[in-house]
Amino acid sequence: MKKNKTKMYADIISLHNEVTGSCIICTVRFPNKEKIRFLVDCGLFQEEKYQLQNFSFPFDPKEINFVLVTHNHIDHVGRLPKLYKDGFTGNIYASKITSMLMPLALYNTAEILSYSFQKNPNKYKKIIEDASVPVFFNNDVLYDSKDVEGMLNNVIGKEYNQSFKITEHISATFIPNAHLLGAASILITITYKSEEPIYLYFTGDYAVNNRLFDVEENNKIYNLPINIIQESTYGTTSIDTINHTFKNDILSSIKNKETCIVTVFSQGRAQEIPYELKKMQNEGILNPSIPIYADGKLSFSYTDFYLKHKEFLKKDEIVQNFLPHNFHYVSDNLEREKLLADRSCKIILTTSGMGNYGPAQTYLPYYITRPKCSIIFCGYTTPESLGGKLKQVERYDTFNLNGLMVKRVAKIFSTNEFSGHAKKEELLDFLKKFSNIKSVIINHGNTDVKENYAREVINKISPKDVAILDNKNYIRIYAYGIAKTFNAPDMNILPRHRIKEKELF
Ligand SMILES: [Zn+2]
Ligand SMILES: [Zn+2]
């Protein structure tokens, strides 16, 4: 590690330790004493244990110069209105598509947040039932729709693969990424006079390909002397362990004339699963007379967006018209109740993916006790979520469901084939494309996964330095790579115990 105090450098640290609440703080210092501080993402913490962290920032939002957004998942954008409410006035840059999608997620979240249980229980109950966004509640309102509106006024949508200047010395490029429609990896280029530039590459949540849209590769990045901040959600999961069971599970359920419940995330899975079902209908293996229902208000908005913007999707005939035959939206409680009473064979797609929010809270407790039912989880579920809890119960065992003792009778399946994150081999293959890596900084994974994946990177890629991004250490980066890491004060702070900004930076 070299020392050169006169050169520019960037210090990076994250607010999140693991997977949700994504927010990377990057402070760039130039020899002329100029300081630029920006964020990459500003997401909600979704786990209950981190809930209170949603209510404050361990820095002054007024001092953030700008924000870059990787993609429209609530754990990456859900605290932007809070940042605005607390005084941030800078620009928020996102890909053009993400800038169009963000209002859907954020107004929905504000709507959920704006009703407190004490004020209007009935209205609150309805909102919670319809909610597809997992957020926790508190007597404080985190933000409201006015904050969302103000924040959205500062959003600037940018085309993919076109570098744009943000400040005199900092420019950025959004590079297409298959994680989600609109998702981008972000290249930051920092220059100062005749100094060697610093290149920071934030992969964001990253996937290699997507069922519904193509990604255009950017070959210009591979020869840069680069520092890669790489996600590692599935950094220890081998591609060989992916089970492609969805098709068979659906078909065996239909063969038994069951009701088949599939839990979906509002954006992504809620469009990919109908596409898979349509393919099965076209292949002649799924009878189109079996009705398919979709439930979850926010998922309808996203599906509508996809169908209105077919120019963003693959040109393939099935993708362009991905809704299967005999597909129906469940538009209100009455229809939902009718559906619950109906004993005939059908498929129901419901939000939320983990079962904790949205109409899944009605379907899962009801169907878990019923014969002639299969429940398919096609996304990750945390162990504390409703889906995670149900998965742990053996069939025909009696268990405690929110205080009620019930017997699990339904069949439960889960598949990881729809995951929007690259697996270990894909993450390593991505790194192999670069010829001049200065450092790899492992981000966005459970603590043990990040460290184990870091070992893989050291063994298979051998970059000069490998570091772990979390809220405990700053990583100082010069043009030649990492200079050092150093401890940060405890960032796990609660409201009203805000650490003074100067203590942190
Ligand atoms: Zn994501
Ligand atoms: Zn994420």
Coordinates of C-alpha atoms and ligand atoms in Angstrom, one line a residue:
M1 CA 0.0 0.0 0.0
K2 CA 1.4 3.4 -1.1
K3 CA 1.0 6.7 0.6
N4 CA 0.4 9.9 -1.3
K5 CA -1.5 12.6 0.6
T6 CA -1.5 15.2 -2.1
K7 CA -3.5 13.1 -4.6
M8 CA -7.3 12.8 -4.8
Y9 CA -9.0 9.9 -3.1
A10 CA -12.4 8.5 -2.3
D11 CA -13.6 7.1 1.0
I12 CA -16.4 4.6 0.8
I13 CA -18.6 3.0 3.5
S14 CA -22.1 1.6 3.5
L15 CA -25.0 2.2 5.9
H16 CA -26.2 -1.4 5.3
N17 CA -24.3 -4.3 6.7
E18 CA -26.1 -7.0 4.8
V19 CA -28.8 -7.1 2.1
T20 CA -31.5 -4.5 2.7
G21 CA -31.3 -0.8 3.4
S22 CA -28.7 -0.4 0.6
C23 CA -26.9 2.9 0.8
I24 CA -23.2 3.5 0.0
I25 CA -21.7 6.8 1.0
C26 CA -18.8 8.0 -1.1
T27 CA -16.7 11.0 -0.1
V28 CA -14.2 12.3 -2.7
R29 CA -11.5 14.7 -1.6
F30 CA -9.4 16.7 -4.1
P31 CA -6.0 18.3 -3.6
N32 CA -7.7 21.8 -3.8
K33 CA -9.6 20.8 -0.6
E34 CA -12.8 20.4 -2.6
K35 CA -15.0 17.7 -1.1
I36 CA -17.9 16.0 -2.9
R37 CA -20.1 13.5 -1.2
F38 CA -22.6 11.3 -2.9
L39 CA -24.7 8.2 -2.3
V40 CA -25.3 5.1 -4.4
D41 CA -28.9 4.1 -3.5
C42 CA -30.8 5.0 -0.5
G43 CA -33.1 2.1 0.4
L44 CA -35.4 1.0 3.2
F45 CA -34.2 -1.5 5.8
Q46 CA -36.8 -4.3 5.7
E47 CA -35.7 -6.6 8.5
E48 CA -37.5 -5.9 11.7
K49 CA -34.1 -5.8 13.6
Y50 CA -33.0 -2.8 11.5
Q51 CA -36.4 -1.0 11.5
L52 CA -35.4 2.0 13.7
Q53 CA -32.5 2.8 11.4
N54 CA -35.0 3.9 8.8
F55 CA -35.8 6.9 10.9
S56 CA -32.5 8.7 10.8
F57 CA -29.3 9.2 8.8
P58 CA -25.9 9.3 10.5
F59 CA -24.9 12.3 8.3
D60 CA -26.5 15.6 7.4
P61 CA -28.6 15.0 4.2
K62 CA -27.9 18.7 3.2
E63 CA -24.3 17.8 2.8
I64 CA -24.9 15.1 0.1
N65 CA -24.2 16.6 -3.3
F66 CA -26.0 14.0 -5.4
V67 CA -27.4 10.5 -5.4
L68 CA -27.1 7.7 -8.0
V69 CA -29.7 5.0 -8.1
T70 CA -29.0 1.4 -9.4
H71 CA -32.6 0.1 -9.6
N72 CA -36.2 0.3 -8.5
H73 CA -36.3 -2.1 -5.5
I74 CA -37.6 -0.5 -2.3
D75 CA -34.6 -1.6 -0.4
H76 CA -32.5 0.5 -2.8
V77 CA -34.8 3.6 -3.3
G78 CA -37.3 3.5 -0.4
R79 CA -35.5 6.1 1.8
L80 CA -35.0 8.7 -0.9
P81 CA -38.1 10.7 0.1
K82 CA -36.9 10.6 3.7
L83 CA -33.5 12.0 2.5
Y84 CA -35.4 14.8 0.8
K85 CA -37.6 15.4 3.8
D86 CA -34.5 15.7 5.9
G87 CA -32.9 18.4 3.7
F88 CA -31.3 16.8 0.7
T89 CA -31.8 19.1 -2.3
G90 CA -29.4 17.6 -4.9
N91 CA -30.0 15.7 -8.1
I92 CA -30.9 12.1 -8.1
Y93 CA -29.6 10.3 -11.2
A94 CA -31.2 7.0 -12.4
S95 CA -31.5 5.2 -15.7
K96 CA -34.4 6.6 -17.8
I97 CA -36.5 3.4 -17.2
T98 CA -35.8 3.5 -13.4
S99 CA -36.8 7.2 -13.3
M100 CA -40.1 6.2 -14.9
L101 CA -40.7 3.3 -12.5
M102 CA -39.7 5.0 -9.2
P103 CA -43.0 6.9 -8.8
L104 CA -44.9 3.6 -8.7
A105 CA -42.9 2.2 -5.8
L106 CA -42.6 5.4 -3.8
Y107 CA -46.1 6.7 -3.9
N108 CA -47.3 3.2 -2.9
T109 CA -44.9 3.2 0.0
A110 CA -45.9 6.7 1.1
E111 CA -49.6 5.7 1.0
I112 CA -48.9 2.7 3.2
L113 CA -46.8 4.8 5.6
S114 CA -49.2 7.7 5.8
Y115 CA -52.0 5.8 7.7
S116 CA -51.5 4.9 11.3
F117 CA -53.4 2.1 12.9
Q118 CA -54.7 4.4 15.6
K119 CA -56.1 7.0 13.3
N120 CA -58.3 4.9 11.0
P121 CA -58.1 1.2 11.5
N122 CA -60.4 0.3 8.6
K123 CA -58.6 2.3 6.1
Y124 CA -55.3 1.1 7.4
K125 CA -56.4 -2.5 7.2
K126 CA -57.4 -2.0 3.6
I127 CA -54.1 -0.4 2.7
I128 CA -52.1 -3.1 4.4
E129 CA -54.1 -5.8 2.6
D130 CA -53.4 -4.2 -0.7
A131 CA -49.8 -3.3 0.0
S132 CA -47.1 -5.1 -1.9
V133 CA -44.2 -3.2 -0.4
P134 CA -42.7 -4.6 2.7
V135 CA -42.2 -1.8 5.2
F136 CA -42.5 -1.6 8.9
F137 CA -44.6 0.8 10.8
N138 CA -44.1 3.2 13.6
N139 CA -46.2 6.0 15.1
D140 CA -44.0 8.4 13.2
V141 CA -44.6 8.7 9.5
L142 CA -41.4 8.2 7.7
Y143 CA -42.5 10.4 4.8
D144 CA -45.7 11.2 2.9
S145 CA -46.7 11.7 -0.8
K146 CA -45.6 15.4 -0.7
D147 CA -42.1 14.3 0.1
V148 CA -42.2 11.8 -2.7
E149 CA -43.4 14.4 -5.1
G150 CA -40.6 16.9 -4.0
M151 CA -38.0 14.2 -4.3
L152 CA -39.2 13.0 -7.7
N153 CA -38.8 16.6 -9.0
N154 CA -35.1 16.1 -8.5
V155 CA -34.8 12.9 -10.4
I156 CA -32.9 13.0 -13.7
G157 CA -33.3 10.0 -16.0
K158 CA -30.2 9.1 -18.2
E159 CA -29.8 6.8 -21.2
Y160 CA -27.7 3.7 -20.8
N161 CA -24.0 3.6 -21.9
Q162 CA -23.8 7.4 -22.2
S163 CA -21.3 9.1 -19.9
F164 CA -22.6 12.3 -18.3
K165 CA -20.8 15.0 -16.2
I166 CA -22.1 15.5 -12.7
T167 CA -19.5 17.9 -11.3
E168 CA -16.4 19.4 -12.8
H169 CA -14.4 16.4 -11.8
I170 CA -16.9 13.5 -11.6
S171 CA -18.9 11.8 -14.4
A172 CA -21.0 8.7 -14.5
T173 CA -22.3 6.0 -16.9
F174 CA -25.3 3.8 -16.4
I175 CA -24.5 0.3 -17.7
P176 CA -27.4 -2.1 -18.4
N177 CA -27.9 -4.9 -16.0
A178 CA -30.4 -7.8 -16.1
H179 CA -31.4 -7.8 -12.4
L180 CA -34.6 -5.9 -13.0
L181 CA -36.1 -3.8 -15.8
G182 CA -34.3 -0.4 -15.6
A183 CA -31.4 -1.7 -13.5
A184 CA -28.0 -0.4 -14.0
S185 CA -24.4 -0.9 -12.9
I186 CA -22.7 2.5 -12.5
L187 CA -19.3 3.5 -13.6
I188 CA -18.0 6.6 -11.8
T189 CA -14.9 8.4 -13.3
I190 CA -13.1 10.9 -11.0
T191 CA -10.5 13.1 -12.7
Y192 CA -8.4 16.0 -11.5
K193 CA -5.9 17.9 -13.7
S194 CA -3.1 15.5 -14.8
E195 CA -3.7 12.9 -12.1
E196 CA -4.6 9.3 -13.0
P197 CA -8.4 9.0 -12.9
I198 CA -10.1 6.9 -10.2
Y199 CA -12.6 4.4 -11.6
L200 CA -15.3 3.1 -9.3
Y201 CA -17.7 0.5 -10.7
F202 CA -20.8 -0.3 -8.6
T203 CA -22.4 -3.4 -9.9
G204 CA -25.6 -2.9 -8.0
D205 CA -27.8 -6.0 -7.7
Y206 CA -26.5 -7.9 -10.7
A207 CA -27.8 -10.6 -13.0
V208 CA -26.4 -11.8 -16.3
N209 CA -29.7 -12.3 -18.2
N210 CA -33.4 -11.8 -17.9
R211 CA -36.4 -13.5 -19.4
L212 CA -38.1 -10.3 -20.4
F213 CA -35.5 -7.9 -21.7
D214 CA -32.0 -7.9 -23.3
V215 CA -29.0 -6.1 -21.9
E216 CA -26.5 -4.4 -24.2
E217 CA -22.9 -5.1 -23.0
N218 CA -20.5 -2.2 -22.6
N219 CA -17.0 -3.5 -23.7
K220 CA -15.3 -0.2 -22.9
I221 CA -15.1 -0.9 -19.2
Y222 CA -13.0 -4.0 -19.3
N223 CA -9.6 -2.5 -19.8
L224 CA -9.9 0.3 -17.2
P225 CA -7.8 0.3 -14.1
I226 CA -10.9 -0.3 -12.0
N227 CA -12.2 -0.7 -8.4
I228 CA -15.3 -2.9 -8.5
I229 CA -17.8 -2.7 -5.7
Q230 CA -19.5 -6.1 -6.4
E231 CA -22.8 -7.5 -4.9
S232 CA -22.5 -11.0 -3.4
T233 CA -26.0 -12.0 -2.4
Y234 CA -25.5 -15.5 -4.0
G235 CA -21.7 -15.4 -3.8
T236 CA -21.5 -18.8 -2.2
T237 CA -24.3 -20.4 -4.2
S238 CA -23.1 -22.6 -7.1
I239 CA -25.1 -22.5 -10.3
D240 CA -25.4 -26.3 -10.1
T241 CA -27.6 -26.0 -7.1
I242 CA -30.4 -24.1 -8.9
N243 CA -33.5 -26.3 -9.1
H244 CA -35.7 -25.9 -12.1
T245 CA -38.8 -27.4 -10.6
F246 CA -41.4 -24.7 -11.2
K247 CA -42.9 -26.2 -14.4
N248 CA -43.3 -29.7 -12.8
D249 CA -44.7 -28.4 -9.5
I250 CA -47.4 -26.3 -11.4
L251 CA -48.2 -29.3 -13.7
S252 CA -48.5 -31.8 -10.8
S253 CA -50.7 -29.4 -8.9
I254 CA -53.0 -28.9 -11.9
K255 CA -53.1 -32.7 -12.5
N256 CA -54.4 -33.1 -9.0
K257 CA -57.1 -30.5 -9.7
E258 CA -55.7 -28.3 -6.9
T259 CA -55.6 -24.6 -6.2
C260 CA -52.0 -23.5 -6.8
I261 CA -50.8 -20.4 -5.0
V262 CA -47.6 -18.7 -6.3
T263 CA -46.1 -15.8 -4.3
V264 CA -44.5 -13.1 -6.5
F265 CA -42.6 -9.8 -6.0
S266 CA -44.6 -6.9 -7.5
Q267 CA -42.0 -6.0 -10.1
G268 CA -40.1 -8.7 -11.9
R269 CA -41.6 -12.0 -10.8
A270 CA -45.2 -10.8 -11.2
Q271 CA -44.4 -10.4 -14.9
E272 CA -42.0 -13.3 -15.4
I273 CA -44.4 -16.0 -13.9
P274 CA -47.3 -15.1 -16.3
Y275 CA -44.7 -15.3 -19.1
E276 CA -43.6 -18.8 -18.0
L277 CA -47.3 -19.9 -17.8
K278 CA -48.0 -18.5 -21.2
K279 CA -45.0 -20.5 -22.6
M280 CA -46.4 -23.6 -21.0
Q281 CA -49.8 -22.9 -22.6
N282 CA -48.2 -22.4 -26.0
E283 CA -46.2 -25.6 -25.6
G284 CA -49.5 -27.4 -25.0
I285 CA -48.6 -28.7 -21.5
L286 CA -50.8 -26.3 -19.5
N287 CA -54.4 -26.4 -20.4
P288 CA -55.6 -22.8 -21.1
S289 CA -59.0 -23.6 -19.6
I290 CA -57.3 -23.5 -16.1
P291 CA -57.9 -19.9 -14.9
I292 CA -55.0 -17.8 -13.7
Y293 CA -55.6 -15.0 -11.2
A294 CA -53.3 -12.2 -10.2
D295 CA -53.7 -10.3 -6.9
G296 CA -51.7 -7.3 -5.6
K297 CA -52.4 -3.7 -6.5
L298 CA -48.8 -2.6 -7.1
S299 CA -48.0 -5.6 -9.2
F300 CA -50.9 -4.5 -11.6
S301 CA -49.3 -1.1 -12.0
Y302 CA -45.9 -2.7 -12.9
T303 CA -47.6 -5.1 -15.3
D304 CA -49.4 -2.2 -16.9
F305 CA -46.1 -0.3 -17.3
Y306 CA -44.4 -3.3 -19.0
L307 CA -47.3 -3.7 -21.4
K308 CA -47.4 0.0 -22.2
H309 CA -43.6 0.1 -22.8
K310 CA -43.1 -2.9 -24.9
E311 CA -40.1 -1.1 -26.5
F312 CA -38.1 -2.0 -23.4
L313 CA -38.9 -5.7 -23.7
K314 CA -37.5 -8.5 -26.0
K315 CA -39.0 -8.5 -29.4
D316 CA -40.0 -12.1 -29.0
E317 CA -43.7 -12.7 -29.6
I318 CA -44.5 -14.3 -26.2
V319 CA -42.6 -11.6 -24.3
Q320 CA -44.4 -8.8 -26.1
N321 CA -47.7 -10.3 -25.0
F322 CA -46.7 -12.1 -21.9
L323 CA -50.1 -12.4 -20.2
P324 CA -51.4 -15.9 -20.5
H325 CA -54.8 -16.9 -21.8
N326 CA -57.5 -17.0 -19.2
F327 CA -55.7 -14.4 -17.0
H328 CA -57.7 -12.3 -14.5
Y329 CA -57.0 -9.5 -12.1
V330 CA -58.5 -9.8 -8.6
S331 CA -59.7 -6.2 -8.2
D332 CA -61.3 -6.1 -4.8
N333 CA -62.1 -7.9 -1.5
L334 CA -65.4 -9.2 -2.9
E335 CA -63.6 -11.0 -5.7
R336 CA -61.0 -12.3 -3.4
E337 CA -63.6 -13.8 -1.1
K338 CA -65.3 -15.4 -4.1
L339 CA -62.0 -16.9 -5.1
L340 CA -61.4 -18.3 -1.6
A341 CA -64.8 -20.0 -1.6
D342 CA -64.2 -21.5 -5.1
R343 CA -63.0 -25.1 -4.9
S344 CA -62.1 -25.6 -8.6
C345 CA -58.7 -26.0 -10.0
K346 CA -56.8 -22.7 -10.6
I347 CA -53.6 -20.8 -10.3
I348 CA -53.3 -17.6 -8.1
L349 CA -50.3 -15.3 -8.3
T350 CA -50.2 -13.1 -5.2
T351 CA -47.9 -10.5 -3.7
S352 CA -45.8 -10.2 -1.6
G353 CA -43.1 -12.6 -2.5
M354 CA -42.2 -13.5 1.1
G355 CA -45.9 -13.6 2.1
N356 CA -45.7 -10.9 4.8
Y357 CA -47.6 -8.2 3.0
G358 CA -50.3 -7.7 0.4
P359 CA -53.0 -10.3 -0.3
A360 CA -50.6 -13.2 0.4
Q361 CA -51.5 -12.5 4.0
T362 CA -55.0 -13.6 3.2
Y363 CA -54.3 -16.5 0.9
L364 CA -51.4 -18.2 2.7
P365 CA -53.1 -18.7 6.2
Y366 CA -56.3 -19.8 4.4
Y367 CA -54.8 -22.3 2.0
I368 CA -52.1 -23.7 4.3
T369 CA -54.7 -25.7 6.2
R370 CA -56.5 -27.0 3.1
P371 CA -56.1 -30.2 1.1
K372 CA -55.9 -29.9 -2.6
C373 CA -53.6 -27.0 -2.5
S374 CA -50.0 -26.3 -3.4
I375 CA -48.1 -23.2 -2.4
I376 CA -45.0 -22.3 -4.5
F377 CA -42.4 -19.8 -3.3
C378 CA -40.4 -18.7 -6.3
G379 CA -38.2 -16.1 -4.5
Y380 CA -36.1 -15.7 -1.4
T381 CA -37.9 -15.8 1.9
T382 CA -36.2 -14.6 5.1
P383 CA -36.7 -17.1 8.0
E384 CA -38.8 -14.6 9.9
S385 CA -41.2 -13.9 7.1
L386 CA -44.6 -15.8 6.8
G387 CA -43.3 -17.7 3.8
G388 CA -40.0 -18.6 5.7
K389 CA -42.0 -19.8 8.7
L390 CA -44.4 -21.9 6.6
K391 CA -41.5 -23.6 4.8
Q392 CA -40.1 -24.8 8.2
V393 CA -43.3 -26.7 9.2
E394 CA -43.5 -30.4 8.3
R395 CA -46.7 -31.4 6.4
Y396 CA -49.5 -32.4 8.8
D397 CA -47.7 -30.8 11.8
T398 CA -49.7 -28.4 13.9
F399 CA -48.1 -25.0 14.4
N400 CA -48.6 -21.5 15.8
L401 CA -49.8 -19.1 13.1
N402 CA -50.1 -15.7 14.6
G403 CA -51.4 -17.1 17.8
L404 CA -53.8 -19.7 16.2
M405 CA -52.8 -23.3 16.3
V406 CA -53.3 -24.7 12.8
K407 CA -52.3 -27.8 10.9
R408 CA -50.3 -27.6 7.7
V409 CA -52.1 -29.7 5.1
A410 CA -51.1 -27.9 1.8
K411 CA -48.1 -29.0 -0.1
I412 CA -45.2 -26.4 -0.2
F413 CA -42.6 -26.1 -3.0
S414 CA -39.9 -23.6 -3.5
T415 CA -37.6 -22.8 -6.4
N416 CA -34.6 -20.5 -6.8
E417 CA -34.7 -20.6 -10.6
F418 CA -36.2 -17.1 -10.9
S419 CA -33.5 -15.4 -8.7
G420 CA -32.4 -12.0 -10.1
H421 CA -28.9 -12.3 -8.7
A422 CA -25.8 -13.8 -10.3
K423 CA -24.5 -17.0 -8.7
K424 CA -20.9 -17.7 -7.6
E425 CA -19.6 -18.8 -11.0
E426 CA -21.3 -15.9 -12.8
L427 CA -19.9 -13.3 -10.4
L428 CA -16.4 -14.7 -10.8
D429 CA -16.9 -14.8 -14.6
F430 CA -17.8 -11.2 -14.6
L431 CA -14.6 -10.3 -12.8
K432 CA -12.6 -12.4 -15.3
K433 CA -13.6 -10.0 -18.1
F434 CA -11.5 -7.2 -16.6
S435 CA -7.8 -7.0 -17.4
N436 CA -6.7 -4.4 -14.8
I437 CA -8.6 -4.7 -11.5
K438 CA -7.2 -2.6 -8.8
S439 CA -9.5 -3.8 -6.1
V440 CA -12.7 -5.8 -5.5
I441 CA -14.9 -4.6 -2.7
I442 CA -17.6 -7.1 -1.7
N443 CA -21.0 -5.6 -1.0
H444 CA -24.7 -6.7 -0.5
G445 CA -24.6 -10.1 1.1
N446 CA -24.9 -11.8 4.5
T447 CA -21.7 -11.3 6.6
D448 CA -20.4 -14.9 6.2
V449 CA -21.4 -15.0 2.5
K450 CA -19.4 -11.8 1.8
E451 CA -16.3 -13.2 3.5
N452 CA -16.5 -16.6 1.9
Y453 CA -17.1 -15.1 -1.5
A454 CA -14.1 -12.8 -0.9
R455 CA -12.0 -15.9 -0.4
E456 CA -13.1 -17.2 -3.8
V457 CA -12.1 -13.9 -5.4
I458 CA -8.7 -14.0 -3.8
N459 CA -8.1 -17.6 -4.9
K460 CA -9.6 -17.4 -8.4
I461 CA -9.0 -13.8 -9.5
S462 CA -6.2 -12.5 -7.3
P463 CA -6.7 -8.8 -7.6
K464 CA -4.3 -6.5 -5.7
D465 CA -6.8 -6.0 -2.8
V466 CA -10.1 -7.5 -1.8
A467 CA -12.2 -5.7 0.9
I468 CA -15.5 -6.1 2.6
L469 CA -18.0 -3.2 2.4
D470 CA -20.0 -2.7 5.6
N471 CA -20.8 0.0 8.1
K472 CA -17.8 -0.6 10.3
N473 CA -14.8 0.4 8.1
Y474 CA -14.0 3.1 5.6
I475 CA -12.2 2.0 2.5
R476 CA -9.8 4.7 1.1
I477 CA -9.3 4.4 -2.7
Y478 CA -6.7 6.2 -4.8
A479 CA -6.2 5.8 -8.5
Y480 CA -3.9 2.8 -7.8
G481 CA -6.4 1.0 -5.6
I482 CA -7.0 0.7 -1.9
A483 CA -4.7 2.7 0.3
K484 CA -6.1 1.7 3.6
T485 CA -9.2 0.9 5.6
F486 CA -10.0 2.4 9.0
N487 CA -12.7 2.1 11.6
A488 CA -15.8 4.1 11.6
P489 CA -17.8 5.0 14.7
D490 CA -20.8 2.8 15.3
M491 CA -23.4 3.5 12.6
N492 CA -26.1 1.4 14.2
I493 CA -27.7 4.4 15.8
L494 CA -31.2 5.1 16.9
P495 CA -33.2 8.3 16.3
R496 CA -32.3 11.1 18.7
H497 CA -28.8 9.7 19.2
R498 CA -27.4 11.1 16.0
I499 CA -23.7 11.1 15.8
K500 CA -22.3 14.4 14.8
E501 CA -21.3 14.5 11.2
K502 CA -17.8 15.6 11.9
E503 CA -17.2 12.5 14.0
L504 CA -18.0 10.3 11.1
F505 CA -16.2 11.8 8.2
Ligands
ZN1 ZN -32.7 -5.6 -6.2
ZN2 ZN -30.6 -5.4 -3.3

